[in-house]
Coordinates of C-alpha atoms in Angstrom, one line a residue:
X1 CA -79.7 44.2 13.4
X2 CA -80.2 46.0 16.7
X3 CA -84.2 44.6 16.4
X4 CA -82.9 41.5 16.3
X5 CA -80.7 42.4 19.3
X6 CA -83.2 43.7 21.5
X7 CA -86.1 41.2 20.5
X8 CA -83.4 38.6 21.9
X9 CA -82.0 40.1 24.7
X10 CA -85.3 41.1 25.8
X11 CA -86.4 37.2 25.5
X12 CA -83.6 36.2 26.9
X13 CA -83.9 38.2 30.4
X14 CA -87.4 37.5 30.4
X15 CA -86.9 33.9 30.4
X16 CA -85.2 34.5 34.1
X17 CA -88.3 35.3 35.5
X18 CA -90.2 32.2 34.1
X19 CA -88.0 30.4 35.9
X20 CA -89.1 31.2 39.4
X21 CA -92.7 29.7 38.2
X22 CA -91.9 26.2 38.5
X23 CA -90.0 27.1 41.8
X24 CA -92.3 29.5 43.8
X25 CA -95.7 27.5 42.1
X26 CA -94.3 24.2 43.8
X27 CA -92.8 25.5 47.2
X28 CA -95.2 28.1 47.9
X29 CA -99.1 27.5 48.5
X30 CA -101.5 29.0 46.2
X31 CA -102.3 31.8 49.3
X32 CA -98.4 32.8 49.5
X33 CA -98.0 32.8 45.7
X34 CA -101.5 35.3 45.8
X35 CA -99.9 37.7 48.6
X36 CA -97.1 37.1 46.5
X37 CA -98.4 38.7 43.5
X38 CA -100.5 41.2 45.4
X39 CA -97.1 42.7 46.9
X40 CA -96.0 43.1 43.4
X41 CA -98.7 44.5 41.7
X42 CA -97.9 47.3 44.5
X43 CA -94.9 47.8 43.3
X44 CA -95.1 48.2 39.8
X45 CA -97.9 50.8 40.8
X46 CA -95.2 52.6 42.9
X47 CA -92.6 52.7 40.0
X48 CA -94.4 55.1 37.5
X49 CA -96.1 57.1 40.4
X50 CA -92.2 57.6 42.1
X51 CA -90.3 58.1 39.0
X52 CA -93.1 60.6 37.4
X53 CA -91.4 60.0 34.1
X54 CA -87.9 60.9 34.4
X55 CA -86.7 57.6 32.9
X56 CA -88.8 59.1 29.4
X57 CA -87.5 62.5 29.6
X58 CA -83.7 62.3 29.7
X59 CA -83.8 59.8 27.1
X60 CA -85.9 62.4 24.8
X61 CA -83.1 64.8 25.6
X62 CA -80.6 62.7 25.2
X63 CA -82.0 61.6 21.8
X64 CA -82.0 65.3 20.6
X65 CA -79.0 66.8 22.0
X66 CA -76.5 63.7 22.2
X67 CA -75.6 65.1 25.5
X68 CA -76.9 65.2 29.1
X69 CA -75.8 68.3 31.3
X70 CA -74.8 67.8 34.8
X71 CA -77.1 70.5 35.9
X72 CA -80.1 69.2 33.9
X73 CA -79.6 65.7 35.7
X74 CA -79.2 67.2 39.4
X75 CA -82.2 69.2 39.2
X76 CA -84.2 66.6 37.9
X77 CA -83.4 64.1 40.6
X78 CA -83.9 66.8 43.1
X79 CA -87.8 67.3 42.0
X80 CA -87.7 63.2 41.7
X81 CA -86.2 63.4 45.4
X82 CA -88.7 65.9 46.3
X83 CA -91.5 64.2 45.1
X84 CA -90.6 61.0 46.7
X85 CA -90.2 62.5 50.0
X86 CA -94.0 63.8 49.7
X87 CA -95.4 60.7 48.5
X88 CA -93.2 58.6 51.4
X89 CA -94.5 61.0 54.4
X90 CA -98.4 60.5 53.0
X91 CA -97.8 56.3 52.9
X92 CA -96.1 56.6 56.6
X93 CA -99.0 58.9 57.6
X94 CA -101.8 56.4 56.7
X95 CA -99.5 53.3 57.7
X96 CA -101.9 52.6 60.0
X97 CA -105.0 52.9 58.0
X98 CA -103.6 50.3 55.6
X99 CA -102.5 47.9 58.4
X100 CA -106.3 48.0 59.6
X101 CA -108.2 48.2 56.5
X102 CA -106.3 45.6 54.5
X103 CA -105.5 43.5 57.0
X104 CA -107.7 40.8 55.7
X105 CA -105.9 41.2 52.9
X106 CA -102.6 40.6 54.0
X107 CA -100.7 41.0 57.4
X108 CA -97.1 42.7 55.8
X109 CA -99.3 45.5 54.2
X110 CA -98.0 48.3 56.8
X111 CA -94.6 46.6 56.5
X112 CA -93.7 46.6 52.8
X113 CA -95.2 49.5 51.7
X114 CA -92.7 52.2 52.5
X115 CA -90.1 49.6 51.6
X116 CA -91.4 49.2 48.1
X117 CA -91.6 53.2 47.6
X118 CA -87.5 52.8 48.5
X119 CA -87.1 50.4 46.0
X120 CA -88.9 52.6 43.2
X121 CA -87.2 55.3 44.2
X122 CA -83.7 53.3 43.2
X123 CA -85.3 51.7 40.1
X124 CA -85.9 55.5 38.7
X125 CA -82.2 55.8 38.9
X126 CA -81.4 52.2 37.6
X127 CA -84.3 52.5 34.7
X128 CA -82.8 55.9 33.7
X129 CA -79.5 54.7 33.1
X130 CA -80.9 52.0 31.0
X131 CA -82.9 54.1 28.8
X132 CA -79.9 56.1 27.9
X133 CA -78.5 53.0 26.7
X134 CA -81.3 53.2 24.1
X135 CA -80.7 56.7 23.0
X136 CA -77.5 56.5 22.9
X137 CA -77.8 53.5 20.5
X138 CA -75.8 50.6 22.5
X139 CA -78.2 47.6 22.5
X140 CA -75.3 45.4 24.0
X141 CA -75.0 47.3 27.0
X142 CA -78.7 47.9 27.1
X143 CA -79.2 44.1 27.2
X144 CA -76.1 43.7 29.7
X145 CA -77.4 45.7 32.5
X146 CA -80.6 44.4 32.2
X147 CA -79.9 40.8 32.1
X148 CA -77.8 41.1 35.1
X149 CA -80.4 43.0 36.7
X150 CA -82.7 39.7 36.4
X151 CA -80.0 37.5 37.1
X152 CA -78.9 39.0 40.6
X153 CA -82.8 39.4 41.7
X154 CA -83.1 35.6 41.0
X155 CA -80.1 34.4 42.6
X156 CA -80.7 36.7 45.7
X157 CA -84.7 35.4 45.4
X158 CA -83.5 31.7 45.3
X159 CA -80.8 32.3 48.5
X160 CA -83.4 34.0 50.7
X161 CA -85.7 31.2 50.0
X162 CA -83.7 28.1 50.1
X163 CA -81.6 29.4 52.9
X164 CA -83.5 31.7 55.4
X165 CA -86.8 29.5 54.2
X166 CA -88.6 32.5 53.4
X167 CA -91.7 32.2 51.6
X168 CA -93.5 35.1 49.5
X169 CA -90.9 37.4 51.3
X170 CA -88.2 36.0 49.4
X171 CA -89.2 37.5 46.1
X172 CA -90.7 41.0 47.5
X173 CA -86.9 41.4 49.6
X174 CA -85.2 40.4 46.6
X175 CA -86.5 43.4 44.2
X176 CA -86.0 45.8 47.3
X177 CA -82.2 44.6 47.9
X178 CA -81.9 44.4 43.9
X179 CA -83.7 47.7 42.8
X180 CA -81.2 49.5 45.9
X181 CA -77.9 47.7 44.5
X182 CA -78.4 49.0 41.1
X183 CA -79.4 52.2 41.8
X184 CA -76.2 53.0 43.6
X185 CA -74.6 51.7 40.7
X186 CA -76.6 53.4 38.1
X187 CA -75.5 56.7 40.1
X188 CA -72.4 55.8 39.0
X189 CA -72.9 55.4 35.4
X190 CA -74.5 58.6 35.2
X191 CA -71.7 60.6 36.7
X192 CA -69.5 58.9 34.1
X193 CA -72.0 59.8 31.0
X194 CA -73.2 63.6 32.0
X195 CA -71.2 66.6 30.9
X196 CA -70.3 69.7 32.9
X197 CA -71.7 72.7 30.7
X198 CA -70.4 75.7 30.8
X199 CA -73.6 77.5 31.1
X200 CA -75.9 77.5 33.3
X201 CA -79.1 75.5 32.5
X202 CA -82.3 77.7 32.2
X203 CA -84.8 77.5 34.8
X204 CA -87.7 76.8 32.0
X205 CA -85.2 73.5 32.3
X206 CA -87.3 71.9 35.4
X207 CA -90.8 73.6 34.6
X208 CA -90.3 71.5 31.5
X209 CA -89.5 68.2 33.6
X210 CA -92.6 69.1 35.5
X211 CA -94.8 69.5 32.7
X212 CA -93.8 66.6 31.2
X213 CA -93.7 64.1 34.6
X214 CA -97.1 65.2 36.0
X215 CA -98.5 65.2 32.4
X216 CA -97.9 61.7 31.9
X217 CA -98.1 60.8 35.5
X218 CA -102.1 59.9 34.9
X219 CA -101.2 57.9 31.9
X220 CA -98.5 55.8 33.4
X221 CA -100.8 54.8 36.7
X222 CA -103.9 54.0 34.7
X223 CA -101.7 52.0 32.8
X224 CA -100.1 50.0 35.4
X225 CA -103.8 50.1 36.7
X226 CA -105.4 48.9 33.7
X227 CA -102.8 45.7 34.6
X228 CA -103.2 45.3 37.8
X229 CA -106.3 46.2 38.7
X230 CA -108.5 42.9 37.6
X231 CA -105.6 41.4 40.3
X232 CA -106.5 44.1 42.7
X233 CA -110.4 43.5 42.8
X234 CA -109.6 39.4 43.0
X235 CA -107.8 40.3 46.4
X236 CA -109.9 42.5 47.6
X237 CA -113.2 40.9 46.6
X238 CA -111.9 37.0 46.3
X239 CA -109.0 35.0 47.6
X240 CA -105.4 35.2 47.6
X241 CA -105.7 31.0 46.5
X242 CA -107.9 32.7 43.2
X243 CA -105.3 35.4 42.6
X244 CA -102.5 33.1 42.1
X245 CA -104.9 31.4 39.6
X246 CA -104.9 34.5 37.7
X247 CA -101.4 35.4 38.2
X248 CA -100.4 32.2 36.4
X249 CA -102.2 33.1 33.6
X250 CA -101.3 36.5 33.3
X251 CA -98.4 35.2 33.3
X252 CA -99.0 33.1 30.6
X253 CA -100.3 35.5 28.4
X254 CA -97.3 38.3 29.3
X255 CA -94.9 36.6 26.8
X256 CA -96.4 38.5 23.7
X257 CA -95.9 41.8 25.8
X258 CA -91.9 40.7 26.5
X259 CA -92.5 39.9 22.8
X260 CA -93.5 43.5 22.3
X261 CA -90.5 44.9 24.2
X262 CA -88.1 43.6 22.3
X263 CA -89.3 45.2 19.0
X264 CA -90.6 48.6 20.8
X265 CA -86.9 49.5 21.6
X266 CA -86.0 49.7 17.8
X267 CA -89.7 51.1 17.0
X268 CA -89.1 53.8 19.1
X269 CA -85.8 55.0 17.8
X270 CA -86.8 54.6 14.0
X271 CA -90.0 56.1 14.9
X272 CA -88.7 58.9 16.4
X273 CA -85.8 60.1 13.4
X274 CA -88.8 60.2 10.7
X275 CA -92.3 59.7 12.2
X276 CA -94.4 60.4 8.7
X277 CA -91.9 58.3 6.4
X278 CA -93.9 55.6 4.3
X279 CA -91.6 53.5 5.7
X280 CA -93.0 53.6 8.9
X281 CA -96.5 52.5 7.7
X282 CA -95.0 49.5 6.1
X283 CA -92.7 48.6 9.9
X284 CA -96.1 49.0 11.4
X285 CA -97.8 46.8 9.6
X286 CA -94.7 43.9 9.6
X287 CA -95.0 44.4 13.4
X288 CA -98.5 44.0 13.7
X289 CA -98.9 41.2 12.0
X290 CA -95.8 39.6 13.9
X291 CA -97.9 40.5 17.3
X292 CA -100.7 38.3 15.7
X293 CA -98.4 35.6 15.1
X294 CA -96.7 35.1 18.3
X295 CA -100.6 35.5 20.1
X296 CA -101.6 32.6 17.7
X297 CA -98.9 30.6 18.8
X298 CA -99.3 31.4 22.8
X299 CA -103.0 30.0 22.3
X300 CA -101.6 26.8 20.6
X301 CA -98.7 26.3 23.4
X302 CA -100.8 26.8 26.5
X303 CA -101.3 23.2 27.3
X304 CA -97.8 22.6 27.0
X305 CA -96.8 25.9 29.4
X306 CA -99.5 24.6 32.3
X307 CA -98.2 20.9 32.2
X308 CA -94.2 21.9 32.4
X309 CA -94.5 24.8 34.1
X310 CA -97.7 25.0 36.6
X311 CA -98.0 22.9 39.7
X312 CA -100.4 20.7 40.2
X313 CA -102.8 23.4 42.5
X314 CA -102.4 26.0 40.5
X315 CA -103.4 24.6 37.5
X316 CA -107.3 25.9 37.8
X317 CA -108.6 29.0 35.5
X318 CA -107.1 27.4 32.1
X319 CA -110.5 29.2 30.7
X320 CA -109.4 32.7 31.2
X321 CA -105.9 32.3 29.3
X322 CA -107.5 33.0 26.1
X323 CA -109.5 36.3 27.1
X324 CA -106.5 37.7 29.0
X325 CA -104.1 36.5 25.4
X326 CA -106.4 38.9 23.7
X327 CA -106.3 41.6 26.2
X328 CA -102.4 41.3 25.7
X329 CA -102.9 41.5 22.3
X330 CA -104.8 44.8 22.3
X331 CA -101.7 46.0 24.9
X332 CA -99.5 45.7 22.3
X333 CA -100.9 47.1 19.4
X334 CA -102.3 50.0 21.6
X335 CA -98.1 50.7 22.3
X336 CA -97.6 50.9 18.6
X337 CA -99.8 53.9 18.3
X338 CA -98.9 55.5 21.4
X339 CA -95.4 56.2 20.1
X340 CA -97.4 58.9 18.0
X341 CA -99.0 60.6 20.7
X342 CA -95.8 60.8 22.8
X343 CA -93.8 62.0 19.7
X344 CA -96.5 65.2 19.6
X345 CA -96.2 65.4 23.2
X346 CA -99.8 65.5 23.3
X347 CA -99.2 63.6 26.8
X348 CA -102.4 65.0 28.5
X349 CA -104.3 63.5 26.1
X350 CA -102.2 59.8 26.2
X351 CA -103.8 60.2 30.0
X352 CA -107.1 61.2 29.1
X353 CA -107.3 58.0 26.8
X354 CA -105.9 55.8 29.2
X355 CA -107.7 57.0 32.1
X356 CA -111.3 56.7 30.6
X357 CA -110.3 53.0 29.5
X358 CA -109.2 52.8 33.2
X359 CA -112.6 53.5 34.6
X360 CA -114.5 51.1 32.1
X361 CA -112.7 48.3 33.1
X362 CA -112.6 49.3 37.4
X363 CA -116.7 49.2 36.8
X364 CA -117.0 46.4 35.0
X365 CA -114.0 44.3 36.8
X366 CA -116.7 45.1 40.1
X367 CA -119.7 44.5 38.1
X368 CA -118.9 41.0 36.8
X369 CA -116.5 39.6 39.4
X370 CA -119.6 38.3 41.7
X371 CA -121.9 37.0 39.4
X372 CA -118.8 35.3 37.2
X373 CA -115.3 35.6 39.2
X374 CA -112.2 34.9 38.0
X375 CA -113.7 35.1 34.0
X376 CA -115.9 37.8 34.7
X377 CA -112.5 40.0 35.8
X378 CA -110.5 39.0 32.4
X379 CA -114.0 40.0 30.3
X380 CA -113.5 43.8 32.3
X381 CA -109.8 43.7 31.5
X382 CA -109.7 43.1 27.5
X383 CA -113.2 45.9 27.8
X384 CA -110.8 48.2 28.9
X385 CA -107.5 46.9 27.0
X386 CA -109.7 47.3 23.7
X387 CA -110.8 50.7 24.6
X388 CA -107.4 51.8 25.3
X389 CA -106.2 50.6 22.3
X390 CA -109.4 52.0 19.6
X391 CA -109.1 55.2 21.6
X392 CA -105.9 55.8 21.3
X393 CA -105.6 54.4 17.3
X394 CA -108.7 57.1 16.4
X395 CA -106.7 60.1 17.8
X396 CA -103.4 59.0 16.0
X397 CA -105.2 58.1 13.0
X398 CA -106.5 62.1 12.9
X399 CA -103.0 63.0 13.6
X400 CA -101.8 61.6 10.9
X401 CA -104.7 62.1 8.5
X402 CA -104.1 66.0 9.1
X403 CA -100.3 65.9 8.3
X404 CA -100.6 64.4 5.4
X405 CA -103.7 66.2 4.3
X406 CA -101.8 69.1 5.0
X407 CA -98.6 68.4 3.4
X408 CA -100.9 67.3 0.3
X409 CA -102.1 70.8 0.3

């Protein structure tokens, strides 16, 4: 039942965002909707890097204890706070050096940047809060707070560009505004959840934190990378008109990863109370054969999604949708296995993984984008999707080869 929930819910608030496409794609030109995307692509590489993982760790010590002391929580916000403060003085520091080097890129580089590191610093605090809602079982209000999320960073999206006639701004203010709002309220939520222990937590409490945030910190950039960085070379190397080409499509193809978010949630949890049950084998295999079914229909449907939803100039680069539906596809299964890894806490190696598939597909993203452009980029991207994905599936294949073999023996 709570699958069912989440795969719904999760559907549901992702169809919010879809709705901006036939908006912004019609309104904006394809040059705003590029800076558009570039601005967030930024941001959902400042989210991982600011939150170093905290989101993760209080819900794995939420899901073994049931509880959350009031200590553990401040001192882990404190080395969140910390951290932010260190990463915020560097981006002020070399302000200027973005302004001058990526002017050509865009003018509101020097302007948004420390704005979007405020805004990741609030959606640490909102995406904890919501993760708790997992491990604590309570799909409902899970699914609430996020739909309401979505709902209030549309409406505010849709004021700021109908009334102030904003362009690309509109959007980028409207997650800043948004991720702040909720983060204040998140705050709130926590305070109401925590418990005041009577003993003191032990200091091995924050080297833990530490260990854990910094050891996945690699793996959550070059993961975020490994999405954004085929968007990143197209600005840097192409035009903003070419990146809102492949924005639309990625898009496009993003629905079998909302797909995939819907089912991790319950994955997760049933993965987690008895990793090595045979029953797991069997949920994986149901779910990996559902990810093949929902790609299959994406690639029948995109004609449909372009004529409904795509405005007339953007409709250019319908070739690359079915390289970047694969690359998707590889996403997902490549999150099935990854549960494994995480579930070890073999997290240095999760980053190792992704890190290597991160530099196959930055070489071959520069290599082919040149010589073949927009198609060249989506070719680097599924390289390095696909190597993610075998990497990772060999290592938890040995992991679980061993445990069995071993409880065999």
């Amino acid at each position: 039942m709570n699958n069912i929930i989440y795969l719904f819910g999760t559907l549901l608030n992702a169809g919010i965002p879809f709705l901006f496409l036939p908006i912004l794609s019609r309104l904006l030109t394809p040059n705003q909707y590029g800076e558009m995307n570039l601005f967030i692509t930024l941001y959902s590489l400042a989210v991982p890097l600011i939150s170093i993982g905290i989101p993760g760790y209080l819900y794995l010590r939420y899901f073994d204890e049931k509880q959350l002391p009031l200590q553990l929580l401040k001192r882990c916000f404190f080395i969140v706070g910390l951290w932010f403060l260190f990463v915020f003085l560097i981006c002020i520091s070399v302000n200027g050096i973005l302004e001058e080097t990526l002017s050509s890129i865009s003018e509101n580089i020097h302007f948004y940047a420390p704005l979007l590191l405020v805004a990741a610093l609030f959606n640490a605090i909102f995406t904890s809060r919501l993760q708790l809602f997992t491990a604590m079982n309570k799909p409902v209000k899970f699914l609430s707070f996020q739909i309401l999320y979505t709902s209030i960073l549309f409406i505010i999206t849709l004021f700021l560009l109908f009334k102030f006639d904003m362009n690309f701004d509109s959007r980028i203010r409207a997650i800043i505004i948004t991720d702040i709002a909720f983060g204040i309220i998140s705050v709130y939520l926590l305070g109401k959840l925590v418990k005041i222990s009577k003993n003191e937590i032990k200091p091995q409490e924050g080297k833990d934190f530490l260990l854990f945030g910094f050891g996945i910190l690699p793996h959550l950039l070059a993961a975020v990378l490994l999405s954004v960085v085929d968007k990143l070379v197209i600005s840097y190397y192409m035009s903003m008109e070419n990146l809102a080409v492949y924005a639309i499509a990625v898009q496009y193809t993003s629905i079998l990863m909302i797909f995939m978010q819907g089912v991790s949630k319950e994955w997760n949890r049933t993965f987690l109370l008895n990793p090595y049950a045979k029953e797991i084998n069997r949920k994986a295999i149901k779910y990996i054969l559902a990810i093949i079914s929902v790609g299959i229909i994406l690639f029948l449907s995109k004609d449909m999604f372009y004529l409904l939803f795509v405005g007339e100039n953007l409709r250019k680069g319908f070739d690359i949708v079915n390289i970047l539906l694969l690359s998707q596809l590889f996403h997902c299964l490549y999150m099935l296995a990854a549960v494994q890894i995480t579930y070890n806490k073999k997290t240095h190696v999760l980053s190792s993984l992704t890190v290597l598939s991160l530099i196959l597909n930055i070489i071959f993203s520069l290599y082919w984008v040149e010589e073949h452009g927009l198609v060249g980029v989506a070719y680097a991207t599924l390289l390095g999707m696909f190597s993610k994905f075998f990497l990772v599936s060999l290592y938890v294949f040995k992991l679980r080869y061993s445990y069995y073999l071993l409880g065999s023996n």
